[in-house]
Amino acid sequence: VILQKGELVADVGRRFVDADETAQANRRWWDSAADDYQAEHGAFLGGPDQARFIWGPEGLDEEHAQLLGPTSALAGRRVLEIGCGAAPCGRWLAAQGAFTVAFDLSARQLRHAQLLNDPKGPGTVGLVQADARQIPIRDASIEFACSAYGALPFVADSAMVLGEIHRVLRPGGRLVFSVTHPVRWALPDDPGPGGLTISSSYFDRTPYVESDADGRATYVEHHRTFGDRVREIVAAGFTLTDVVEPEWPEDNPRTWGGWSPLRGRLIPGTAIFVCDKPGG
Ligand SMILES: C[S@@+](CC[C@H](N)C(=O)[O-])C[C@H]1O[C@@H](n2cnc3c(N)ncnc32)[C@H](O)[C@@H]1O
């Protein structure tokens, strides 16, 4: 669970929040947090001089993992990045020769993506502001879709988002997405020893919510168990081809919120789902 508390946070806890309130809260939150997020993590994710496609805080990158398939096969393919932030993944894909479109709910995150887009360079990404619940792209027009912690950990209706991604992918297309590993929801979001003791039920799907003094949600994340994720992927029409739980590498000393070398060596922090749309 990503914890970056703004000044407006009066209450932090678990309570029901519907899909629209979730989207409104997260759009405002990412607009206000984008500058700090990019200042803190931008270089690790791949700044202006170095395009990288990182799947999560462990630092697993697509260049080595090749979860979308062989990198050499990306040139000329149509790729969509979901919840792109500053679109680091999209820039790397474009640098491999893919025609890449990336979208995000937050205008401020997209502003960072725009600033990093080099119109003269090889890695130019088409940028769109959109909600993953309604992807403004026609049916069966994309060959690959990807998301590194974008949209799916945040939305109330991840089944609906998976349905949208399935709609825009061509038969034979592939979706790969990463989210907070579901097991982390049973533990405090603490990178130190405090984050190693179970403090709540893994089975409690009540969203994590930060609220302002008026009780209005200002930041929301929604939990799905591992089984929930698998069932939603299959129900959307995908074949689940692989699940990757990256191990924490010895050479990564970096702490990112509740993700740290201490916890990373003992329990997974990220789950990456490789999903194929049958046909093609
Ligand atoms: C943790 S960031 C990940 C961004 C990027 N992949 C990265 O690694 O920096 C999550 C992103 O999801 C976006 N997001 C949250 N809810 C969304 C939604 N419903 N539709 C589209 N984007 C959304 C946020 O605006 C934010 O930029």
mmCIF file of N, CA and C in Angstrom, residues 46-99:
data_model
loop_
_atom_site.group_PDB
_atom_site.id
_atom_site.type_symbol
_atom_site.label_atom_id
_atom_site.label_comp_id
_atom_site.label_asym_id
_atom_site.label_seq_id
_atom_site.Cartn_x
_atom_site.Cartn_y
_atom_site.Cartn_z
ATOM 1 N N GLY A 46 13.577 5.583 -14.641
ATOM 2 C CA GLY A 46 14.125 5.890 -15.972
ATOM 3 C C GLY A 46 13.858 7.329 -16.328
ATOM 4 N N GLY A 47 14.856 8.166 -16.121
ATOM 5 C CA GLY A 47 14.705 9.604 -16.368
ATOM 6 C C GLY A 47 14.856 9.937 -17.838
ATOM 7 N N PRO A 48 15.136 11.220 -18.119
ATOM 8 C CA PRO A 48 15.169 11.671 -19.521
ATOM 9 C C PRO A 48 16.257 11.006 -20.355
ATOM 10 N N ASP A 49 17.360 10.601 -19.709
ATOM 11 C CA ASP A 49 18.480 10.077 -20.500
ATOM 12 C C ASP A 49 18.467 8.559 -20.633
ATOM 13 N N GLN A 50 17.643 7.904 -19.826
ATOM 14 C CA GLN A 50 17.708 6.441 -19.830
ATOM 15 C C GLN A 50 16.299 5.866 -19.747
ATOM 16 N N ALA A 51 15.792 5.334 -20.862
ATOM 17 C CA ALA A 51 14.476 4.704 -20.843
ATOM 18 C C ALA A 51 14.580 3.339 -20.163
ATOM 19 N N ARG A 52 13.718 3.092 -19.164
ATOM 20 C CA ARG A 52 13.682 1.784 -18.494
ATOM 21 C C ARG A 52 12.221 1.363 -18.351
ATOM 22 N N PHE A 53 12.002 0.087 -18.255
ATOM 23 C CA PHE A 53 10.643 -0.432 -18.014
ATOM 24 C C PHE A 53 10.751 -1.299 -16.769
ATOM 25 N N ILE A 54 10.404 -0.706 -15.612
ATOM 26 C CA ILE A 54 10.530 -1.374 -14.319
ATOM 27 C C ILE A 54 9.146 -1.851 -13.880
ATOM 28 N N TRP A 55 9.060 -3.123 -13.455
ATOM 29 C CA TRP A 55 7.758 -3.678 -13.071
ATOM 30 C C TRP A 55 7.364 -3.347 -11.636
ATOM 31 N N GLY A 56 8.321 -2.948 -10.775
ATOM 32 C CA GLY A 56 7.965 -2.647 -9.388
ATOM 33 C C GLY A 56 9.201 -2.291 -8.585
ATOM 34 N N PRO A 57 9.018 -2.053 -7.268
ATOM 35 C CA PRO A 57 10.125 -1.591 -6.430
ATOM 36 C C PRO A 57 11.318 -2.547 -6.373
ATOM 37 N N GLU A 58 11.122 -3.823 -6.695
ATOM 38 C CA GLU A 58 12.256 -4.770 -6.710
ATOM 39 C C GLU A 58 13.254 -4.403 -7.794
ATOM 40 N N GLY A 59 12.756 -3.742 -8.860
ATOM 41 C CA GLY A 59 13.638 -3.321 -9.946
ATOM 42 C C GLY A 59 13.680 -4.295 -11.118
ATOM 43 N N LEU A 60 12.803 -5.309 -11.109
ATOM 44 C CA LEU A 60 12.761 -6.222 -12.267
ATOM 45 C C LEU A 60 12.436 -5.406 -13.521
ATOM 46 N N ASP A 61 13.255 -5.513 -14.552
ATOM 47 C CA ASP A 61 12.938 -4.746 -15.756
ATOM 48 C C ASP A 61 12.590 -5.658 -16.936
ATOM 49 N N GLU A 62 11.792 -5.068 -17.821
ATOM 50 C CA GLU A 62 11.260 -5.838 -18.952
ATOM 51 C C GLU A 62 12.371 -6.281 -19.896
ATOM 52 N N GLU A 63 13.431 -5.506 -19.956
ATOM 53 C CA GLU A 63 14.547 -5.875 -20.832
ATOM 54 C C GLU A 63 15.066 -7.275 -20.481
ATOM 55 N N HIS A 64 15.077 -7.603 -19.165
ATOM 56 C CA HIS A 64 15.546 -8.921 -18.751
ATOM 57 C C HIS A 64 14.401 -9.929 -18.631
ATOM 58 N N ALA A 65 13.261 -9.480 -18.132
ATOM 59 C CA ALA A 65 12.162 -10.424 -17.867
ATOM 60 C C ALA A 65 11.445 -10.864 -19.150
ATOM 61 N N GLN A 66 11.322 -9.959 -20.114
ATOM 62 C CA GLN A 66 10.674 -10.241 -21.404
ATOM 63 C C GLN A 66 9.294 -10.889 -21.207
ATOM 64 N N LEU A 67 8.505 -10.287 -20.339
ATOM 65 C CA LEU A 67 7.173 -10.830 -20.060
ATOM 66 C C LEU A 67 6.190 -10.530 -21.193
ATOM 67 N N LEU A 68 6.464 -9.469 -21.945
ATOM 68 C CA LEU A 68 5.623 -9.183 -23.114
ATOM 69 C C LEU A 68 6.033 -10.044 -24.311
ATOM 70 N N GLY A 69 7.138 -10.772 -24.147
ATOM 71 C CA GLY A 69 7.680 -11.569 -25.250
ATOM 72 C C GLY A 69 9.065 -11.029 -25.592
ATOM 73 N N PRO A 70 9.701 -11.611 -26.609
ATOM 74 C CA PRO A 70 11.045 -11.155 -26.969
ATOM 75 C C PRO A 70 11.044 -9.670 -27.345
ATOM 76 N N THR A 71 12.000 -8.927 -26.799
ATOM 77 C CA THR A 71 12.081 -7.488 -27.076
ATOM 78 C C THR A 71 12.196 -7.233 -28.579
ATOM 79 N N SER A 72 12.891 -8.140 -29.258
ATOM 80 C CA SER A 72 13.110 -7.950 -30.704
ATOM 81 C C SER A 72 11.789 -7.998 -31.488
ATOM 82 N N ALA A 73 10.730 -8.558 -30.864
ATOM 83 C CA ALA A 73 9.451 -8.679 -31.578
ATOM 84 C C ALA A 73 8.528 -7.481 -31.329
ATOM 85 N N LEU A 74 8.998 -6.476 -30.567
ATOM 86 C CA LEU A 74 8.129 -5.349 -30.226
ATOM 87 C C LEU A 74 8.068 -4.288 -31.325
ATOM 88 N N ALA A 75 9.102 -4.217 -32.146
ATOM 89 C CA ALA A 75 9.149 -3.174 -33.181
ATOM 90 C C ALA A 75 7.938 -3.285 -34.101
ATOM 91 N N GLY A 76 7.291 -2.144 -34.307
ATOM 92 C CA GLY A 76 6.149 -2.097 -35.215
ATOM 93 C C GLY A 76 4.836 -2.539 -34.600
ATOM 94 N N ARG A 77 4.866 -2.996 -33.328
ATOM 95 C CA ARG A 77 3.634 -3.448 -32.670
ATOM 96 C C ARG A 77 2.918 -2.267 -32.014
ATOM 97 N N ARG A 78 1.595 -2.403 -31.859
ATOM 98 C CA ARG A 78 0.811 -1.364 -31.171
ATOM 99 C C ARG A 78 0.653 -1.735 -29.707
ATOM 100 N N VAL A 79 1.116 -0.838 -28.850
ATOM 101 C CA VAL A 79 1.162 -1.129 -27.413
ATOM 102 C C VAL A 79 0.441 -0.030 -26.639
ATOM 103 N N LEU A 80 -0.270 -0.451 -25.603
ATOM 104 C CA LEU A 80 -0.991 0.485 -24.732
ATOM 105 C C LEU A 80 -0.454 0.371 -23.316
ATOM 106 N N GLU A 81 -0.086 1.525 -22.705
ATOM 107 C CA GLU A 81 0.302 1.522 -21.288
ATOM 108 C C GLU A 81 -0.833 2.125 -20.459
ATOM 109 N N ILE A 82 -1.231 1.388 -19.437
ATOM 110 C CA ILE A 82 -2.396 1.754 -18.624
ATOM 111 C C ILE A 82 -1.938 2.362 -17.301
ATOM 112 N N GLY A 83 -2.494 3.531 -16.920
ATOM 113 C CA GLY A 83 -2.093 4.195 -15.675
ATOM 114 C C GLY A 83 -0.602 4.477 -15.724
ATOM 115 N N CYS A 84 -0.194 5.231 -16.746
ATOM 116 C CA CYS A 84 1.227 5.306 -17.132
ATOM 117 C C CYS A 84 2.068 6.221 -16.256
ATOM 118 N N GLY A 85 1.465 7.117 -15.467
ATOM 119 C CA GLY A 85 2.277 8.107 -14.758
ATOM 120 C C GLY A 85 3.081 8.907 -15.762
ATOM 121 N N ALA A 86 4.392 8.986 -15.568
ATOM 122 C CA ALA A 86 5.257 9.715 -16.511
ATOM 123 C C ALA A 86 5.626 8.838 -17.719
ATOM 124 N N ALA A 87 4.959 7.719 -17.858
ATOM 125 C CA ALA A 87 5.108 6.800 -19.007
ATOM 126 C C ALA A 87 6.527 6.275 -19.209
ATOM 127 N N PRO A 88 7.209 5.865 -18.123
ATOM 128 C CA PRO A 88 8.558 5.319 -18.317
ATOM 129 C C PRO A 88 8.528 4.029 -19.137
ATOM 130 N N CYS A 89 7.532 3.179 -18.903
ATOM 131 C CA CYS A 89 7.445 1.907 -19.628
ATOM 132 C C CYS A 89 7.156 2.195 -21.109
ATOM 133 N N GLY A 90 6.234 3.118 -21.334
ATOM 134 C CA GLY A 90 5.875 3.471 -22.709
ATOM 135 C C GLY A 90 7.066 4.013 -23.480
ATOM 136 N N ARG A 91 7.899 4.823 -22.800
ATOM 137 C CA ARG A 91 9.077 5.379 -23.488
ATOM 138 C C ARG A 91 10.059 4.282 -23.882
ATOM 139 N N TRP A 92 10.226 3.301 -22.970
ATOM 140 C CA TRP A 92 11.134 2.197 -23.291
ATOM 141 C C TRP A 92 10.579 1.399 -24.478
ATOM 142 N N LEU A 93 9.268 1.148 -24.457
ATOM 143 C CA LEU A 93 8.643 0.383 -25.548
ATOM 144 C C LEU A 93 8.778 1.127 -26.877
ATOM 145 N N ALA A 94 8.563 2.445 -26.823
ATOM 146 C CA ALA A 94 8.686 3.241 -28.054
ATOM 147 C C ALA A 94 10.131 3.206 -28.559
ATOM 148 N N ALA A 95 11.081 3.204 -27.618
ATOM 149 C CA ALA A 95 12.496 3.144 -28.024
ATOM 150 C C ALA A 95 12.826 1.803 -28.688
ATOM 151 N N GLN A 96 12.011 0.777 -28.434
ATOM 152 C CA GLN A 96 12.215 -0.529 -29.102
ATOM 153 C C GLN A 96 11.517 -0.560 -30.469
ATOM 154 N N GLY A 97 10.855 0.547 -30.807
ATOM 155 C CA GLY A 97 10.215 0.618 -32.116
ATOM 156 C C GLY A 97 8.725 0.334 -32.097
ATOM 157 N N ALA A 98 8.135 0.187 -30.882
ATOM 158 C CA ALA A 98 6.682 -0.053 -30.797
ATOM 159 C C ALA A 98 5.927 1.273 -30.959
ATOM 160 N N PHE A 99 4.725 1.208 -31.541
ATOM 161 C CA PHE A 99 3.844 2.379 -31.594
ATOM 162 C C PHE A 99 3.096 2.399 -30.266
#
